[in-house]
Coordinates of N, CA, C and O in Angstrom, one line a residue:
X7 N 72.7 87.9 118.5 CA 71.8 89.0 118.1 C 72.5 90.3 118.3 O 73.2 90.6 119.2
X8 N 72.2 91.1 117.4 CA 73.0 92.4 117.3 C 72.1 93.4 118.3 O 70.9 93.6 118.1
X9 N 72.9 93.9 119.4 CA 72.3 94.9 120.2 C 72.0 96.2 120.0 O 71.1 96.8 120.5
X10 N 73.1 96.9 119.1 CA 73.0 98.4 118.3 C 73.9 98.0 117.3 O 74.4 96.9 117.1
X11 N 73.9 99.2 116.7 CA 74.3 100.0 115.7 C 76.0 99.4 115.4 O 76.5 98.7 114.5
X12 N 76.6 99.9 116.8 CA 77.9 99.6 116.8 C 78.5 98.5 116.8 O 79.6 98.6 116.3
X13 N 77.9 97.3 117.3 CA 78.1 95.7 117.6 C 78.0 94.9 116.0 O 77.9 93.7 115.8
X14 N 78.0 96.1 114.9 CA 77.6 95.5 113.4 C 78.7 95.3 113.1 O 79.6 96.1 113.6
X15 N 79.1 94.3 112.2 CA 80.1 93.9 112.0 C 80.2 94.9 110.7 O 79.1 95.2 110.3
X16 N 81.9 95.8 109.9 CA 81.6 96.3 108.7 C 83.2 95.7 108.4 O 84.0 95.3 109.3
X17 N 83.6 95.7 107.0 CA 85.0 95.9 106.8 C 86.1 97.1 107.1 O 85.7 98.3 107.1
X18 N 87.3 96.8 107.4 CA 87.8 97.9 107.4 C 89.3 97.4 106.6 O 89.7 96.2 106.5
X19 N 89.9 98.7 106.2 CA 91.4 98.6 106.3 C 92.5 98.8 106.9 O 92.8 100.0 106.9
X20 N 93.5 97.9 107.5 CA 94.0 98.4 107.9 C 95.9 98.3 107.6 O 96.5 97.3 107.0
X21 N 96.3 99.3 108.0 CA 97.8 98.9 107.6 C 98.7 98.6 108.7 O 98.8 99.2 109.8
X22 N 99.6 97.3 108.1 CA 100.1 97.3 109.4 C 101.5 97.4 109.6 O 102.3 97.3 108.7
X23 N 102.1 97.7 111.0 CA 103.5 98.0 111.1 C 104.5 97.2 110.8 O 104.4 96.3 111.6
X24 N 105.6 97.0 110.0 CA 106.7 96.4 109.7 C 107.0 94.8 110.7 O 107.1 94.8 111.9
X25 N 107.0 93.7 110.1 CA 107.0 92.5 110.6 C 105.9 91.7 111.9 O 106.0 90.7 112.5
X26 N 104.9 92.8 111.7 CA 103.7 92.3 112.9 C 102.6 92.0 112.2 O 101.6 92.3 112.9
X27 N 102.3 91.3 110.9 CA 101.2 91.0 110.2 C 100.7 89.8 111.0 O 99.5 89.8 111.4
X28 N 101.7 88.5 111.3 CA 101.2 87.5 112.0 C 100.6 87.6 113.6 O 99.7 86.8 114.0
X29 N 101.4 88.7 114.4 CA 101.0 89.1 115.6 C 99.5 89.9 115.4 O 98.8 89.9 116.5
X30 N 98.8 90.5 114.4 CA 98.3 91.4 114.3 C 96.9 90.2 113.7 O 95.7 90.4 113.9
X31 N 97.4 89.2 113.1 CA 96.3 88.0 112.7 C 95.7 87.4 113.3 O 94.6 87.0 113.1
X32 N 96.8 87.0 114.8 CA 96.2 86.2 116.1 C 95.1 87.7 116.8 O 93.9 87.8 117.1
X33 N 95.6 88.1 116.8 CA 94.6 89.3 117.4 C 93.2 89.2 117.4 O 92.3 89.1 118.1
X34 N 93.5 89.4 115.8 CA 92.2 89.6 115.0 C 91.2 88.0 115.1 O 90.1 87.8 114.9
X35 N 92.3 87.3 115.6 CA 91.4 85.6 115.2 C 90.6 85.1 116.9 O 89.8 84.3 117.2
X36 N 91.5 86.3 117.8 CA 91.3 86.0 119.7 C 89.8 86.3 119.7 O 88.8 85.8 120.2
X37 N 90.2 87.7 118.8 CA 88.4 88.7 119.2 C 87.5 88.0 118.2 O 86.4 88.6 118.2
X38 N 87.4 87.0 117.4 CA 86.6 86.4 116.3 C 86.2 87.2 115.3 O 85.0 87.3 115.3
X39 N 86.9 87.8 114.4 CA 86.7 88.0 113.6 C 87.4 87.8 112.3 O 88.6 87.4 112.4
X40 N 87.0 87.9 111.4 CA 87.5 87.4 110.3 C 88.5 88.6 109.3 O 88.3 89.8 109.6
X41 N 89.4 88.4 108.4 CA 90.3 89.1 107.8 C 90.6 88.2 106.6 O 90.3 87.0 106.5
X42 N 91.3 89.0 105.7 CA 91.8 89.1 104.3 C 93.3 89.8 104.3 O 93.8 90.7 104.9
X43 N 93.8 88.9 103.4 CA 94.8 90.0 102.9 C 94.8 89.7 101.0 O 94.2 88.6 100.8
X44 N 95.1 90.0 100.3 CA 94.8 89.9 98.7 C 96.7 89.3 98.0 O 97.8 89.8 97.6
X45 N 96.2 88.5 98.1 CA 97.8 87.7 97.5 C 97.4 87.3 96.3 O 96.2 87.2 95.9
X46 N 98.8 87.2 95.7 CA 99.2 86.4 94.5 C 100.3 85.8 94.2 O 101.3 86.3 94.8
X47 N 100.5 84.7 93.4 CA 101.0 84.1 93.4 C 102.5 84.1 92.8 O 102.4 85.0 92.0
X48 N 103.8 83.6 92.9 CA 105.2 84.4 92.4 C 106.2 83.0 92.5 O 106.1 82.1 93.3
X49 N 106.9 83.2 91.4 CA 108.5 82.0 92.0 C 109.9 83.1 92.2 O 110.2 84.3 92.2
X50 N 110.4 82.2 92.4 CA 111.3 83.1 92.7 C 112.8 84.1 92.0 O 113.8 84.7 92.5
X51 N 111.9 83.6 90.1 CA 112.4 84.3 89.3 C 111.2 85.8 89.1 O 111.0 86.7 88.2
X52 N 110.7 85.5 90.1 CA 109.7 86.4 89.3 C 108.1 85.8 88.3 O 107.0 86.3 88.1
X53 N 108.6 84.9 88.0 CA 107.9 84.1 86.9 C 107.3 82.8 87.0 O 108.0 81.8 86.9
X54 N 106.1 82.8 87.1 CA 105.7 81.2 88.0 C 105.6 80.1 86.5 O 104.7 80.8 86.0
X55 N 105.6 79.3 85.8 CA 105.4 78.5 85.3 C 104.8 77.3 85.7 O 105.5 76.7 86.6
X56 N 103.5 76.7 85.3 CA 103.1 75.5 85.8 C 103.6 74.6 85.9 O 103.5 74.1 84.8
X57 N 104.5 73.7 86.9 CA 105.0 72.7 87.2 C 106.2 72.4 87.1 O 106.7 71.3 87.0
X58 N 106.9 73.7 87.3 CA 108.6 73.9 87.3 C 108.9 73.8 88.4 O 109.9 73.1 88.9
X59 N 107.9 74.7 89.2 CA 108.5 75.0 90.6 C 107.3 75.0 91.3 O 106.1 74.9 91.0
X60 N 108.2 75.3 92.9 CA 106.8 75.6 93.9 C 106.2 76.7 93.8 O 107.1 77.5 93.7
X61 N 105.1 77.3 93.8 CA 104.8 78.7 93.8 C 104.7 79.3 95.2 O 104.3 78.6 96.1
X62 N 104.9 80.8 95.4 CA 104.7 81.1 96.8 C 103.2 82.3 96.6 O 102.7 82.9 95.6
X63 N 102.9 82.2 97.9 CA 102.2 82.9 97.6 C 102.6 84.5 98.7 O 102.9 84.4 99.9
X64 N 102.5 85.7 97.8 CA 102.8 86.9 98.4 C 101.6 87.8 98.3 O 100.6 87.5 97.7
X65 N 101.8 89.1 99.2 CA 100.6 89.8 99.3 C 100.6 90.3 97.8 O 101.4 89.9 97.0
X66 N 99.9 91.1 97.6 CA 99.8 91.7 96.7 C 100.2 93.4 97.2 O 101.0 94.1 96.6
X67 N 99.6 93.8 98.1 CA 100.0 95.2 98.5 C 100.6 95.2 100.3 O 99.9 95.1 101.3
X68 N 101.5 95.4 100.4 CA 102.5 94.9 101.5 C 102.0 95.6 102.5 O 102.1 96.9 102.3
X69 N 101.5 95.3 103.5 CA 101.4 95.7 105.0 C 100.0 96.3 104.9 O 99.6 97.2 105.6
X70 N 99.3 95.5 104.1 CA 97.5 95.3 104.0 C 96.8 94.8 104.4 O 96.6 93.8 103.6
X71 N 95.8 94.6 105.5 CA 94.8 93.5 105.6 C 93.7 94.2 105.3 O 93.8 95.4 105.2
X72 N 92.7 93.6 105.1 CA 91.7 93.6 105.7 C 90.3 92.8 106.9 O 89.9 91.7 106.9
X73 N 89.9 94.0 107.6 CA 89.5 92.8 108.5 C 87.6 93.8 108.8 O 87.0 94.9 108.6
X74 N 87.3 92.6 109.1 CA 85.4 92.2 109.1 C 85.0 92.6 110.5 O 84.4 91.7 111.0
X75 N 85.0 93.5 111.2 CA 85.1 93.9 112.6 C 84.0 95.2 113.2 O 83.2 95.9 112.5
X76 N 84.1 95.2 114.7 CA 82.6 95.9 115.2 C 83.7 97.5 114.9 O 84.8 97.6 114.5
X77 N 82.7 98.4 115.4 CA 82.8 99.7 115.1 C 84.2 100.3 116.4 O 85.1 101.0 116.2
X78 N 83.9 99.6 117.6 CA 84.8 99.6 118.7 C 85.9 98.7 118.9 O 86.8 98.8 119.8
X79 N 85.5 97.7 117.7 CA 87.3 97.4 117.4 C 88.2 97.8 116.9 O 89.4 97.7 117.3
X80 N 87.7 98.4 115.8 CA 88.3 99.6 115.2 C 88.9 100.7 115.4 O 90.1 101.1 115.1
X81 N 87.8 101.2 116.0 CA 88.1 102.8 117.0 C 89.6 102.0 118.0 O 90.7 102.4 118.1
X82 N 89.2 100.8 118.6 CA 90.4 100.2 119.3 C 91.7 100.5 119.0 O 92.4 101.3 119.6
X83 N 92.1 99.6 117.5 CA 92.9 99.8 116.7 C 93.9 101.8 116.4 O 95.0 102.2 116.7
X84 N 92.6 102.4 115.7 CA 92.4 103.8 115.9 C 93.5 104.7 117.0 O 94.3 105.6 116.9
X85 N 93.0 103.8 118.2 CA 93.2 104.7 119.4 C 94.7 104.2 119.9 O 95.4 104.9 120.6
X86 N 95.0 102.9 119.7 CA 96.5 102.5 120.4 C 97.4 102.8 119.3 O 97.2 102.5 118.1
X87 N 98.4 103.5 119.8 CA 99.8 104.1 118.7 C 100.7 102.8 119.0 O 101.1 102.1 118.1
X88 N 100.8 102.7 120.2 CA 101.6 101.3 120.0 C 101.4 100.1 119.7 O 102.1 99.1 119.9
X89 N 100.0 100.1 118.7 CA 99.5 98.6 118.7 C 100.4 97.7 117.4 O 101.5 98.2 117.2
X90 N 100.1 96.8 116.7 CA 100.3 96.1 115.3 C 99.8 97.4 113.9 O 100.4 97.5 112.9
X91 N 99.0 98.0 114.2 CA 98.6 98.8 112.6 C 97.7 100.0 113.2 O 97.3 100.2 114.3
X92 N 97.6 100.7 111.8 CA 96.6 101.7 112.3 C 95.3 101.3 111.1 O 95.3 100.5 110.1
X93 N 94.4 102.0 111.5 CA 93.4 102.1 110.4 C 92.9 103.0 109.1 O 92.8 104.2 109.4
X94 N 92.7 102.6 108.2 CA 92.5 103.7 107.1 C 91.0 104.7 107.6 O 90.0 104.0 107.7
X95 N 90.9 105.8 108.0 CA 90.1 106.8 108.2 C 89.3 107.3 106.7 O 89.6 107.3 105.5
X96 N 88.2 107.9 107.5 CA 87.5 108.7 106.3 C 88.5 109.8 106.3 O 89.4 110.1 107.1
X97 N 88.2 110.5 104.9 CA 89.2 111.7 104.3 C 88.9 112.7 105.2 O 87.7 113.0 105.3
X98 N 89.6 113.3 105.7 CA 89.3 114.5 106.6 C 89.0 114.5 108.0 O 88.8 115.4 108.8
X99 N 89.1 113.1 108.2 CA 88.4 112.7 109.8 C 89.3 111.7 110.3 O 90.1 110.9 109.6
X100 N 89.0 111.8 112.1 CA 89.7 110.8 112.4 C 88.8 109.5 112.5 O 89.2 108.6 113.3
X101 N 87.6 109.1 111.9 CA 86.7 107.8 112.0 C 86.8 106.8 111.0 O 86.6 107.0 109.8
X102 N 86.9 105.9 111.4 CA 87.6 104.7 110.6 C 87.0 104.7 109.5 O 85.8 105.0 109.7
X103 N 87.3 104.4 108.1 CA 86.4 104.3 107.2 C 86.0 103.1 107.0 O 86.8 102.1 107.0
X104 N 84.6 103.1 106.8 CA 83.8 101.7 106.6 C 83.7 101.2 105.3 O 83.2 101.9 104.4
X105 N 84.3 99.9 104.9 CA 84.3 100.0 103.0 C 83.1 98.8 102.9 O 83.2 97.8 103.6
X106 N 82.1 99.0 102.2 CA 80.7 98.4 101.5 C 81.5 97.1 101.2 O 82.6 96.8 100.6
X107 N 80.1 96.4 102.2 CA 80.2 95.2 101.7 C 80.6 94.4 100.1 O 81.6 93.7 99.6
X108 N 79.1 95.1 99.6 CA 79.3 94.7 97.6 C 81.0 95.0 97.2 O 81.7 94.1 96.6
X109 N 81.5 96.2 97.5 CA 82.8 96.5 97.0 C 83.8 95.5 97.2 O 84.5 94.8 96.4
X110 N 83.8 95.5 98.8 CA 84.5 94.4 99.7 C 84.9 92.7 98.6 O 86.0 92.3 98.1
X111 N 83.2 92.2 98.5 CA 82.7 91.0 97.9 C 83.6 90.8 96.6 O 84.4 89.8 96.6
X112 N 83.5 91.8 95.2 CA 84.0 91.7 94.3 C 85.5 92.1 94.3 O 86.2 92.0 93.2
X113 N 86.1 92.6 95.6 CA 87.6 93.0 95.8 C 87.9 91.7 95.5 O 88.5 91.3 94.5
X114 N 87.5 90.6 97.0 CA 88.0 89.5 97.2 C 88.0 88.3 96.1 O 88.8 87.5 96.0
X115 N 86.6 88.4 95.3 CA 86.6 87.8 94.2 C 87.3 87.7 92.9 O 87.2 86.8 92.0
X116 N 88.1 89.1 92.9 CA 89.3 89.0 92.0 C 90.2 88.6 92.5 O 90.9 87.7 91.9
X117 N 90.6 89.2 93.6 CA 92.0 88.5 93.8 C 92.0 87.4 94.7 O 92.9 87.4 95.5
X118 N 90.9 86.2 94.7 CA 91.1 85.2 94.8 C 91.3 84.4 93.8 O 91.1 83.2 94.1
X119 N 91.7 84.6 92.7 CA 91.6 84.0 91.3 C 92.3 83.6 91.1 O 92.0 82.5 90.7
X120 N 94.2 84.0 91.4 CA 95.2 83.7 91.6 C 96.2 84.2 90.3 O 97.3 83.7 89.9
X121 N 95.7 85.2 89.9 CA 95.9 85.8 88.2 C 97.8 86.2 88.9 O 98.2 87.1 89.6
X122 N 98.1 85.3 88.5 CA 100.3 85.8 88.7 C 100.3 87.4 87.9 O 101.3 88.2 88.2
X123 N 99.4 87.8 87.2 CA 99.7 88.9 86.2 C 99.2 90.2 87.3 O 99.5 91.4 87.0
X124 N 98.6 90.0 88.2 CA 97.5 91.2 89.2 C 99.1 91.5 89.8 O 100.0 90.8 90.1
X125 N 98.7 93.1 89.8 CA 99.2 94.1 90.8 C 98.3 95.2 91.0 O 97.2 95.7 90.6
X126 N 99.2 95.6 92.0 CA 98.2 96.6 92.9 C 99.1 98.1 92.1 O 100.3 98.2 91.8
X127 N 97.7 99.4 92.2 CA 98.0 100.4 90.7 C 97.5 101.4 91.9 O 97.3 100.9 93.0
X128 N 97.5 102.4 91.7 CA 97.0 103.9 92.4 C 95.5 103.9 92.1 O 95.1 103.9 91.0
X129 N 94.8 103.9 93.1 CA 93.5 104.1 92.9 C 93.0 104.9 91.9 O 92.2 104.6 91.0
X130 N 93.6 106.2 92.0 CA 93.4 107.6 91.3 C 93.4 106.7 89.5 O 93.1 107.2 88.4
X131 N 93.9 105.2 89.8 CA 93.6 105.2 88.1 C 92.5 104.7 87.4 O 92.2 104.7 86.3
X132 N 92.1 104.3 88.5 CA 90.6 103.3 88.0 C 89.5 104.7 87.8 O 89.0 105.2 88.8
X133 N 89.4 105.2 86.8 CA 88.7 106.5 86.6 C 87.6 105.5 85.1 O 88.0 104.5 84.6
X134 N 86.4 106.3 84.8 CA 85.8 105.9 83.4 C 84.9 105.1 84.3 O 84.9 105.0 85.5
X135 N 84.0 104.4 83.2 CA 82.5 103.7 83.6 C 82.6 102.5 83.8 O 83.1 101.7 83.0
X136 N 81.9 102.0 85.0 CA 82.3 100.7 85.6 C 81.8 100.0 84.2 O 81.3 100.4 83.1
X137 N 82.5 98.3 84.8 CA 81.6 97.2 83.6 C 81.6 96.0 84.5 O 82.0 95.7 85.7
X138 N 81.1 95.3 83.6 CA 81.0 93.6 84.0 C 81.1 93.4 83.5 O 80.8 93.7 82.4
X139 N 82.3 91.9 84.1 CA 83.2 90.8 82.8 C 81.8 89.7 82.9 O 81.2 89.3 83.9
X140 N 81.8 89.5 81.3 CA 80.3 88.9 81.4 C 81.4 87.2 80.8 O 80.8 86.1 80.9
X141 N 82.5 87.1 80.4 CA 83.4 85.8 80.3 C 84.1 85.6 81.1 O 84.2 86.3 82.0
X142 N 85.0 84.1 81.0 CA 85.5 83.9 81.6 C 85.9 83.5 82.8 O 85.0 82.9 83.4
X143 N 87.4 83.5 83.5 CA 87.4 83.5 84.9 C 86.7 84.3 86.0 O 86.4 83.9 87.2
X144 N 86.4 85.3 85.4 CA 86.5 86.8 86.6 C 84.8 86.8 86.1 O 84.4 87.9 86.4
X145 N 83.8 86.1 85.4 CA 82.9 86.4 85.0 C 82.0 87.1 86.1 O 82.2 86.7 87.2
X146 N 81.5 87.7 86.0 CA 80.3 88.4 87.3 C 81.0 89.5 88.0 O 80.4 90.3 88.7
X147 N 82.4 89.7 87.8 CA 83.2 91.0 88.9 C 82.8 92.5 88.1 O 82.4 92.9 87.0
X148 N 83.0 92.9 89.0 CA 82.5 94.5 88.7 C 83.9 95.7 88.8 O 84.3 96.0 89.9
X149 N 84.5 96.2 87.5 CA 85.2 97.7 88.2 C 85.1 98.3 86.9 O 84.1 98.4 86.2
X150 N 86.7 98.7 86.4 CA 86.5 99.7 85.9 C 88.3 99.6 84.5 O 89.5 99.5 84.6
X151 N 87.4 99.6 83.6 CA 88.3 99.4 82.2 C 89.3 100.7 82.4 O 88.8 101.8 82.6
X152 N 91.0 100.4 82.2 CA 91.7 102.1 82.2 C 93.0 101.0 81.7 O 93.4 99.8 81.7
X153 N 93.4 102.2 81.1 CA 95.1 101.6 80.2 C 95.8 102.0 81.0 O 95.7 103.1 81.4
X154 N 97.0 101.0 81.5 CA 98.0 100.8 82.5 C 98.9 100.4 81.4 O 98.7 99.6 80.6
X155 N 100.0 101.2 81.5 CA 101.6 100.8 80.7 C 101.2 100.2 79.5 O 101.8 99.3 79.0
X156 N 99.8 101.1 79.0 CA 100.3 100.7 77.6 C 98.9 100.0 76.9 O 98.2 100.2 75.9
X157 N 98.8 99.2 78.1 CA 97.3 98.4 77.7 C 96.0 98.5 78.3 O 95.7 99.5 78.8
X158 N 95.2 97.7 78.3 CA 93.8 98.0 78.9 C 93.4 96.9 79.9 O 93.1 95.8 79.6
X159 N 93.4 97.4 81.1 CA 93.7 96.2 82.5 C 92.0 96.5 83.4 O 91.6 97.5 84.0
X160 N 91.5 95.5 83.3 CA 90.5 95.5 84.5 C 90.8 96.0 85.8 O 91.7 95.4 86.5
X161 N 90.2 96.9 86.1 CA 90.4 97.6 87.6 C 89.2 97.2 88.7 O 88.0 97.3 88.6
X162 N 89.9 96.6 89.7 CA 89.2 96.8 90.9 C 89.3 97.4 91.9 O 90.5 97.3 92.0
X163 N 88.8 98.3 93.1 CA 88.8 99.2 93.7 C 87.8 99.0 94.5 O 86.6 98.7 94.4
X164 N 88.9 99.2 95.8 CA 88.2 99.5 97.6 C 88.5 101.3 98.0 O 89.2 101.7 98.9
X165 N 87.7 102.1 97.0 CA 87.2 103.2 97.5 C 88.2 103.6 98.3 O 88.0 103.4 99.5
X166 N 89.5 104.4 98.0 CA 90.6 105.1 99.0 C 91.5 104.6 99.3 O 92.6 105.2 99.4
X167 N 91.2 102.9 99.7 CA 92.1 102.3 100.0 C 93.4 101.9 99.5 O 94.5 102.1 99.9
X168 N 92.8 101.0 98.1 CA 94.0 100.2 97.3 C 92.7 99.6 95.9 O 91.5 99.3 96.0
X169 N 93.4 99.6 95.0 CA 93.2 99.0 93.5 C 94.1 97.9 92.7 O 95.3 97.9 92.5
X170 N 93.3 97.1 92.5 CA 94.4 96.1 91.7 C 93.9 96.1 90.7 O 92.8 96.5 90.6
X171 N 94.7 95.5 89.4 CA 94.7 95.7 87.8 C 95.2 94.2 87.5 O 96.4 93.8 87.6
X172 N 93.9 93.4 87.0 CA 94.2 92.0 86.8 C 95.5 92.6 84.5 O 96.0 93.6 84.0
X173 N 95.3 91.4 84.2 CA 96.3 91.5 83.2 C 95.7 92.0 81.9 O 94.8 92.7 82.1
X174 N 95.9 91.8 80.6 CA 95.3 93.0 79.6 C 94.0 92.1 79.2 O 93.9 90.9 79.2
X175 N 93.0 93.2 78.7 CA 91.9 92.7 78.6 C 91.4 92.6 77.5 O 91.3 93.8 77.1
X176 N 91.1 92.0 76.5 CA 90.8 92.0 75.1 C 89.8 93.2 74.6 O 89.5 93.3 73.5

């Protein structure tokens, strides 16, 4: 049972330091909580074809997790310079920013899809009026239609954080 405010579990992001993603997982797995990181799938031409090769799976935005954690784990995180990562903050502040569940939900729901075509784009590009893909794989996800290099790529977006752009959209 949740005793306050602060013992609520929320999402956060965090980035982490150069070769400590796995030290930084046990961590997160000691104190029980749960994390993400948003992969996709690659060979090692670059080019995955079904049934040529093994596929690997890579992050999609390098030195990213995210993790499902109390308000004072965070601030934890926050507060040690020497630890595994720091945390993404609100704009102008040093307090961790909290990213919405719903957002969260439909983040992980695209890029669990395993689309080889998804990369990660500058937030600043997912601009214009959300939609819902009412076909398809991605049917029920929520973001935001914008032309990337040419074409027209479904955008999803964690608010500050990071955006990925599944492949061109009819």
């Amino acid at each position: 049972m949740i005793e306050n405010e602060s013992d609520k579990l929320h999402w956060y992001a965090c980035k982490i330091y150069h070769n400590k993603m796995k030290d930084f997982k046990v961590q997160v797995a000691a104190c029980g909580f749960e994390h993400y990181i948003p992969m996709r799938i690659v060979s090692d031409n670059g080019i995955y074809a079904a049934g040529t090769e093994q596929p690997k799976r890579v992050p999609i935005i390098p030195s990213l997790i995210f993790v499902r954690a109390t308000d004072s784990f965070a601030n934890g995180i926050r507060k040690n310079p020497a630890g595994y990562a720091s945390v993404y903050c609100q704009p102008g502040t040093s307090e961790p920013a909290i990213i919405r569940d719903d957002d969260m939900s439909t983040f992980i729901f695209v890029t669990t899809r395993e689309l080889q075509t998804m990369e990660a784009v500058s937030p600043d590009l997912a601009k214009g009026d959300k939609v819902r893909i009412t076909e398809g794989i991605l049917k029920g996800a929520e973001g935001y239609i914008t032309r990337i290099h040419g074409t027209r790529r479904f955008v999803v977006t964690v608010e500050g954080v990071a955006a990925v752009a599944t492949t061109f959209i009819p």
